[in-house]
Amino acid sequence: MMEMKRIIVILTLISIFVLSFGFGASAELFRVAFIMPSAINDFAWSQSMYEALLTIQKEMGKENFEFVYSENMFVVADAAAAIRDYASEGYDLVIAHGSQYGASLSDIAPDFLDTSFAWGSTANVFTDLGITNIFAYEPLSEQGGYVNGALAAKLSKNNIYGVIGPIETGDAKRYTEGFKAGIKSVKPDAKINVTWIGSYSDVALASEAAQAHIDAGADVLTGTSQMTIGAIGVAKQRGVLWFGYDVDQSALAPQNVVASVDVIWAITLKPMIEMIRKGERGGKIFTLNLANGGLKIVVNDEALVGKTIEDIVKGNIEVKVEE
Amino acid sequence: MKYRNVREISMSLIPIAAFLLALFIGTIMIAFLGANPLVAYQALLKGAFGSTNAIADTVVKATPLLFVGLGICIAFRAGVLNIGGEGQLVVGALSATIICLNFVELPGWMLIILALFVGFFCGAIWAGIAGYLKAYFKVNEILSTIMLNYIAAYGMNYLLRGPIMDPLQIELGSFIPQTTRLTHVVDLPRLIPTRLHFGTIVAVVFAILVYIFLWRTTIGFRIRMIGQNIQASRASGINVQKYMVLAFILSGALVGLGGAIEVLGVHHRLFTDGSVSGFTGSAGFNGIVAALFGQLHPIGTIPASLLLGALLTGANKMQRVVQIPSALIGALNGLIVLFVVGSEYLRRSQTRRMERTEDTKYNSKNKNKKESQ
Amino acid sequence: MEAIIIGIAKSAIRLATPYLYASIGETIGQLSGVLNLGVDGVMLMGAFSAFYTVLKTGNLWLGLLVAIVVGAIFGLLIAFINVTLKAEQGISGIGVYIFGLGLSSLLFSTMVGTVQTVSGFSPLSIPWLSNIPIVGEIFFHQNILVYGAFALIPLAWFILNKTPLGLSIRAVGQNPEAADSLGVSIVRIRYFTVVLGGMLSGIAGASLSIALLNVFQQNLTNGMGFIAVALVYFGAWRPATVLTGALLFSTVNAIQIWVQVHGINIPSDFTLMMPYIVTIVVLAAMAKRRIHPPAALNKPFERGE
């Protein structure tokens, strides 16, 4: 008898849950599922997208915009299962926020023609495979790197720079190439040292790489991915400048983080949502660049102003008034 | 006799009770995070077994665990701990991928067999290094396999961002560290129209082969003997070093084959996120758990990997439905391992105590007989 | 040249610090017969609890203390499973690792939320000694937890080799039956060593989160605990050799960073491999040395009846 009662209770609870899911949705509600390879608080790639979704939710209102997420989906097969599952639950947009998810997406998308998928960072929407419901997005990180590099060159005294990257591929490689080009545009004779940590998460090694860069004379550092928090700590401790990427990193070292390239994912998500509402399911590649505001250089006044004043005081910068 | 059967059944329930106890602690954690534990576990079950697709996903997840588990069975039986499964999976996958990329003109079936064989072979070599170093250079296998895991990861990164990178990635300028999709002729056949592939059958066949090998052949017997008593084995003239290396080689071969099958059956390409686990999903570690849950018996490892596969698949579904941080899933999995492995002893000691009582009964009976005679 | 050597040596010493705490803890545990593969999980818990305490109170010593307590609690858990329940140690360690990784990430997500920094132990120059050229610069401008790690080596050697307690620990790991018959409590010794190992792993984690990196992130240790276990085998259960191994591994790592920084044209993947390859090769080259592994390692004690 007890068993029977328990089963009834369970069944009731489940049906309430299912019903609330099935019929609770209003016609206006736009539902997004977001799958990412690292954690929502990685202070880099995933966190920036998570914050973009929060921003959109704030603007559109919780009653009109709802999103769910699966974090730490670094195992591609798990991510694929999540993508398929969310699609089958009728989400309007499923964001596969990792370049490694592409192959799974091209398998899954044709089975769910009513769902839109977004994949980044890439410039491939699989139109060659006849797929129509995948959007792609790609930040031109080299542009952000270039601006950071040009700024870095203006601020560096030693003309030696250090880059701390994860693996020499993808976004990190492009950002680094841009950073180098930016420096060279100002100071062609610059010395730019690059280290690759071989991992996105080895904070301790990133920290030692920063130490080695500073020992080698670098007074401006930059880098990408979540492990750079180790390097920012060293920049703070040893008083060198840092240029950030993905999110505004100035909170970690207000005196040292001069500028961060903030990726404004909302710039692509908003038109994407509009298109989906109009019935277009995919096929478009969005780029995030400086021109469309997808990349924003967040200058941290505290560090930049502080550094400028310090340079004037120390006589590194001579302010001349021309007549 | 009846009493004994009841006891025996109750004993086999001990690990299950431990499993449930771990889930109960999970309930508290889930509730603490503001989610409904009932809904959560309902989702877990549904995610693991709720549909044909879910079951297929569970089995697909269990397949590499079974390969690693079988490798672990052999190594453990020889008294060595192979925690290099992660690296061996990667090496198997990498070598199979390179074969598939380079011999595209071969007929599909031949290429599949060649790729799987090369994966098997390279996994054997990778583990063989650890075995050889242990047997002849006294390099502890835990140290060497941990180090070899890292070396495999960096080697994979090197190849994927250079020599075997998808040319399209260079052309597009996106530099994603992955190979091109392997030719469709090397896709392992699907069993039903889901992700379930032929590799699962290969795994089960190998489970039976490993059983036969360990319990029905002389070499297998010697390997087990070394694990049970190394001094006695040496005294009885077994070349301990040789068999230790052999155990490692066979162990790595099975894991390498598992890696190759992951590529041909599931991913159809190789990619990296910098670490090995992006590709393996930590199967190299979870497979050890599967082997131990399966009592280090190849056949027992089959249901054990299935259980773990179901747990991992279902837990992801649970995260999606109740939207709890994914870290909770990790903590819960850890708890389950601890509880089950902890309870294992209770079960064993109960069984032993029972046998001992029977023995003493038997002995005292005999003694009584003798005395009366 | 001098600056290069100083830079690499300082870097190596910092990198070696967490390994030293964790490896010495593991060494003591293994000498008594208990293998714990879960060091990394305990380190993560220590790192998080120290970080969180410092974030909330600003008190570094309290942070360290909390890390030690949390490490001890995990040590108790490990001892209970391995000693009392006599579990298979290889697998229970993996459970501890997965649990510690998950729990520390979960607590970080719910209690802290996003990446933040704390101001940790700052470098402390030792008067007089720090003025010695080169050596002073390398060794005596570090933070207190670095000094602690190096002080631990002679301390561990002394306890293990020169005290009755050390003798009991070795006896329990080498020949538990004999130790038992002499009245040494196997269970008590093993609980003691494993809890001590847990505490040291906790400090190892704290040395990252409140002394060297001053930050916490999910999976902050990134597998360091496994390297720490490996170093125990390199050290063949001798504190001084564990130190050699930790310094070897860390120095090669520091050199490979230096090689990258100075633009020497080797693919980074190969330089990154070096610490791992060198450790194996050096160990293989020492094959002739005599090793006495604790005979009862990974074997739960059963009193014969």
Short mmCIF file of C-alpha atoms in Angstrom, two decimals, chain B residues 149-338:
data_model
loop_
_atom_site.label_atom_id
_atom_site.label_comp_id
_atom_site.label_asym_id
_atom_site.label_seq_id
_atom_site.Cartn_x
_atom_site.Cartn_y
_atom_site.Cartn_z
CA ASN B 149 49.46 10.28 -20.41
CA TYR B 150 50.83 13.80 -20.58
CA ILE B 151 53.30 12.93 -23.32
CA ALA B 152 50.49 11.43 -25.39
CA ALA B 153 48.39 14.56 -24.92
CA TYR B 154 51.14 16.90 -26.07
CA GLY B 155 51.97 14.63 -29.00
CA MET B 156 48.32 14.68 -30.03
CA ASN B 157 48.21 18.47 -29.77
CA TYR B 158 51.28 18.76 -31.92
CA LEU B 159 49.90 16.54 -34.67
CA LEU B 160 46.45 18.11 -34.62
CA ARG B 161 47.61 21.65 -34.91
CA GLY B 162 50.11 20.84 -37.63
CA PRO B 163 50.77 17.71 -39.65
CA ILE B 164 47.28 16.18 -39.59
CA MET B 165 45.17 19.32 -39.21
CA ASP B 166 42.19 19.64 -41.50
CA PRO B 167 43.46 21.66 -44.52
CA LEU B 168 40.13 23.48 -44.55
CA GLN B 169 40.94 24.91 -41.12
CA ILE B 170 44.13 26.44 -42.45
CA GLU B 171 42.30 27.74 -45.50
CA LEU B 172 39.53 29.31 -43.42
CA GLY B 173 42.08 30.73 -41.02
CA SER B 174 40.16 29.36 -38.03
CA PHE B 175 42.88 26.83 -37.05
CA ILE B 176 40.60 24.51 -35.10
CA PRO B 177 42.84 21.65 -33.94
CA GLN B 178 41.07 18.76 -35.63
CA THR B 179 41.47 16.46 -38.59
CA THR B 180 39.18 16.43 -41.54
CA ARG B 181 36.20 14.07 -41.29
CA LEU B 182 37.41 10.59 -42.07
CA THR B 183 36.13 8.99 -45.24
CA HIS B 184 32.64 7.55 -44.76
CA VAL B 185 33.77 4.08 -45.79
CA VAL B 186 35.53 3.65 -42.43
CA ASP B 187 32.42 4.46 -40.36
CA LEU B 188 31.72 1.40 -38.26
CA PRO B 189 28.32 -0.04 -39.16
CA ARG B 190 25.42 1.17 -37.02
CA LEU B 191 23.50 -1.55 -35.23
CA ILE B 192 20.15 0.23 -35.11
CA PRO B 193 19.45 3.71 -36.46
CA THR B 194 21.03 5.38 -33.43
CA ARG B 195 24.61 6.15 -32.46
CA LEU B 196 25.06 2.53 -31.43
CA HIS B 197 27.87 1.05 -33.50
CA PHE B 198 29.52 -2.26 -34.20
CA GLY B 199 32.37 -1.51 -31.79
CA THR B 200 30.19 -2.52 -28.85
CA ILE B 201 29.97 -6.06 -30.21
CA VAL B 202 33.74 -6.11 -30.66
CA ALA B 203 34.09 -5.07 -27.03
CA VAL B 204 31.83 -7.84 -25.79
CA VAL B 205 33.63 -10.40 -27.93
CA PHE B 206 36.91 -9.25 -26.45
CA ALA B 207 35.47 -9.55 -22.95
CA ILE B 208 34.83 -13.21 -23.63
CA LEU B 209 38.26 -13.64 -25.23
CA VAL B 210 39.94 -12.04 -22.21
CA TYR B 211 38.03 -14.40 -19.94
CA ILE B 212 39.15 -17.40 -21.94
CA PHE B 213 42.69 -16.07 -22.07
CA LEU B 214 42.99 -15.47 -18.33
CA TRP B 215 41.29 -18.64 -17.13
CA ARG B 216 41.77 -21.17 -19.90
CA THR B 217 45.33 -20.66 -21.17
CA THR B 218 48.71 -21.27 -19.59
CA ILE B 219 49.88 -17.73 -20.23
CA GLY B 220 46.74 -16.38 -18.59
CA PHE B 221 47.26 -18.67 -15.64
CA ARG B 222 50.83 -17.46 -15.22
CA ILE B 223 49.77 -13.83 -15.40
CA ARG B 224 47.24 -14.42 -12.64
CA MET B 225 49.79 -16.34 -10.61
CA ILE B 226 52.23 -13.41 -10.71
CA GLY B 227 49.51 -11.14 -9.42
CA GLN B 228 48.66 -13.51 -6.59
CA ASN B 229 52.14 -14.33 -5.43
CA ILE B 230 55.17 -12.95 -7.15
CA GLN B 231 57.69 -14.87 -5.02
CA ALA B 232 56.01 -18.20 -5.56
CA SER B 233 55.80 -17.52 -9.30
CA ARG B 234 59.48 -16.75 -9.43
CA ALA B 235 60.25 -19.87 -7.41
CA SER B 236 58.23 -22.01 -9.78
CA GLY B 237 60.37 -20.79 -12.65
CA ILE B 238 58.05 -18.28 -14.29
CA ASN B 239 59.87 -15.44 -16.05
CA VAL B 240 58.10 -12.77 -14.02
CA GLN B 241 59.58 -9.86 -15.95
CA LYS B 242 58.44 -11.20 -19.29
CA TYR B 243 54.89 -11.81 -18.18
CA MET B 244 54.65 -8.45 -16.49
CA VAL B 245 55.56 -6.73 -19.76
CA LEU B 246 53.15 -9.00 -21.58
CA ALA B 247 50.32 -8.08 -19.23
CA PHE B 248 51.02 -4.42 -19.84
CA ILE B 249 51.17 -4.90 -23.59
CA LEU B 250 47.87 -6.77 -23.72
CA SER B 251 46.27 -4.27 -21.40
CA GLY B 252 47.38 -1.34 -23.55
CA ALA B 253 46.41 -3.14 -26.75
CA LEU B 254 42.80 -3.45 -25.61
CA VAL B 255 42.69 0.18 -24.52
CA GLY B 256 44.30 1.29 -27.80
CA LEU B 257 41.71 -0.70 -29.71
CA GLY B 258 39.04 1.06 -27.67
CA GLY B 259 40.51 4.41 -28.71
CA ALA B 260 40.54 3.42 -32.38
CA ILE B 261 36.93 2.28 -32.13
CA GLU B 262 35.93 5.61 -30.58
CA VAL B 263 37.24 7.37 -33.67
CA LEU B 264 35.75 5.01 -36.23
CA GLY B 265 32.48 4.43 -34.40
CA VAL B 266 31.64 7.73 -32.74
CA HIS B 267 33.71 10.78 -33.68
CA HIS B 268 34.87 9.99 -37.25
CA ARG B 269 37.67 12.48 -36.74
CA LEU B 270 40.17 13.44 -34.08
CA PHE B 271 40.19 16.78 -32.27
CA THR B 272 41.72 18.16 -29.12
CA ASP B 273 40.81 20.64 -26.43
CA GLY B 274 44.36 20.56 -25.12
CA SER B 275 43.90 17.81 -22.56
CA VAL B 276 43.29 14.14 -23.23
CA SER B 277 39.94 14.08 -21.47
CA GLY B 278 38.18 16.13 -24.15
CA PHE B 279 38.48 13.09 -26.37
CA THR B 280 38.41 10.28 -23.83
CA GLY B 281 35.83 11.71 -21.44
CA SER B 282 38.10 10.36 -18.68
CA ALA B 283 37.29 6.81 -19.83
CA GLY B 284 40.87 5.90 -18.90
CA PHE B 285 39.99 6.47 -15.25
CA ASN B 286 36.33 5.49 -15.30
CA GLY B 287 37.31 2.21 -16.92
CA ILE B 288 39.37 1.38 -13.83
CA VAL B 289 36.26 1.95 -11.75
CA ALA B 290 34.27 -0.27 -14.11
CA ALA B 291 36.81 -3.08 -13.83
CA LEU B 292 36.76 -2.95 -10.04
CA PHE B 293 32.96 -2.78 -9.91
CA GLY B 294 33.04 -5.86 -12.14
CA GLN B 295 35.21 -7.69 -9.58
CA LEU B 296 38.16 -7.56 -12.00
CA HIS B 297 36.40 -10.19 -14.02
CA PRO B 298 36.09 -9.56 -17.79
CA ILE B 299 32.48 -10.74 -17.88
CA GLY B 300 31.60 -8.83 -14.73
CA THR B 301 33.09 -5.72 -16.30
CA ILE B 302 30.36 -5.76 -18.98
CA PRO B 303 27.44 -4.89 -16.67
CA ALA B 304 29.72 -2.68 -14.58
CA SER B 305 30.66 -0.51 -17.56
CA LEU B 306 27.04 -0.42 -18.58
CA LEU B 307 26.08 0.83 -15.13
CA LEU B 308 28.75 3.53 -15.21
CA GLY B 309 27.82 4.45 -18.77
CA ALA B 310 24.21 4.82 -17.68
CA LEU B 311 25.21 6.89 -14.70
CA LEU B 312 27.35 9.26 -16.76
CA THR B 313 24.77 9.59 -19.53
CA GLY B 314 21.87 9.97 -17.13
CA ALA B 315 23.68 12.48 -14.95
CA ASN B 316 24.16 14.80 -17.91
CA LYS B 317 20.45 14.62 -18.60
CA MET B 318 19.78 15.36 -14.95
CA GLN B 319 21.95 18.48 -15.19
CA ARG B 320 19.98 19.62 -18.20
CA VAL B 321 16.56 19.09 -16.67
CA VAL B 322 17.09 20.60 -13.23
CA GLN B 323 19.85 23.06 -14.26
CA ILE B 324 22.25 22.41 -11.42
CA PRO B 325 25.96 23.16 -11.75
CA SER B 326 27.71 20.34 -13.58
CA ALA B 327 30.19 20.08 -10.70
CA LEU B 328 27.46 18.43 -8.61
CA ILE B 329 27.44 15.54 -11.06
CA GLY B 330 31.17 15.11 -10.54
CA ALA B 331 30.84 15.18 -6.78
CA LEU B 332 28.00 12.67 -6.94
CA ASN B 333 29.96 10.30 -9.19
CA GLY B 334 32.89 10.48 -6.78
CA LEU B 335 30.61 9.66 -3.86
CA ILE B 336 29.17 6.67 -5.67
CA VAL B 337 32.65 5.29 -6.37
CA LEU B 338 33.66 5.78 -2.73
#
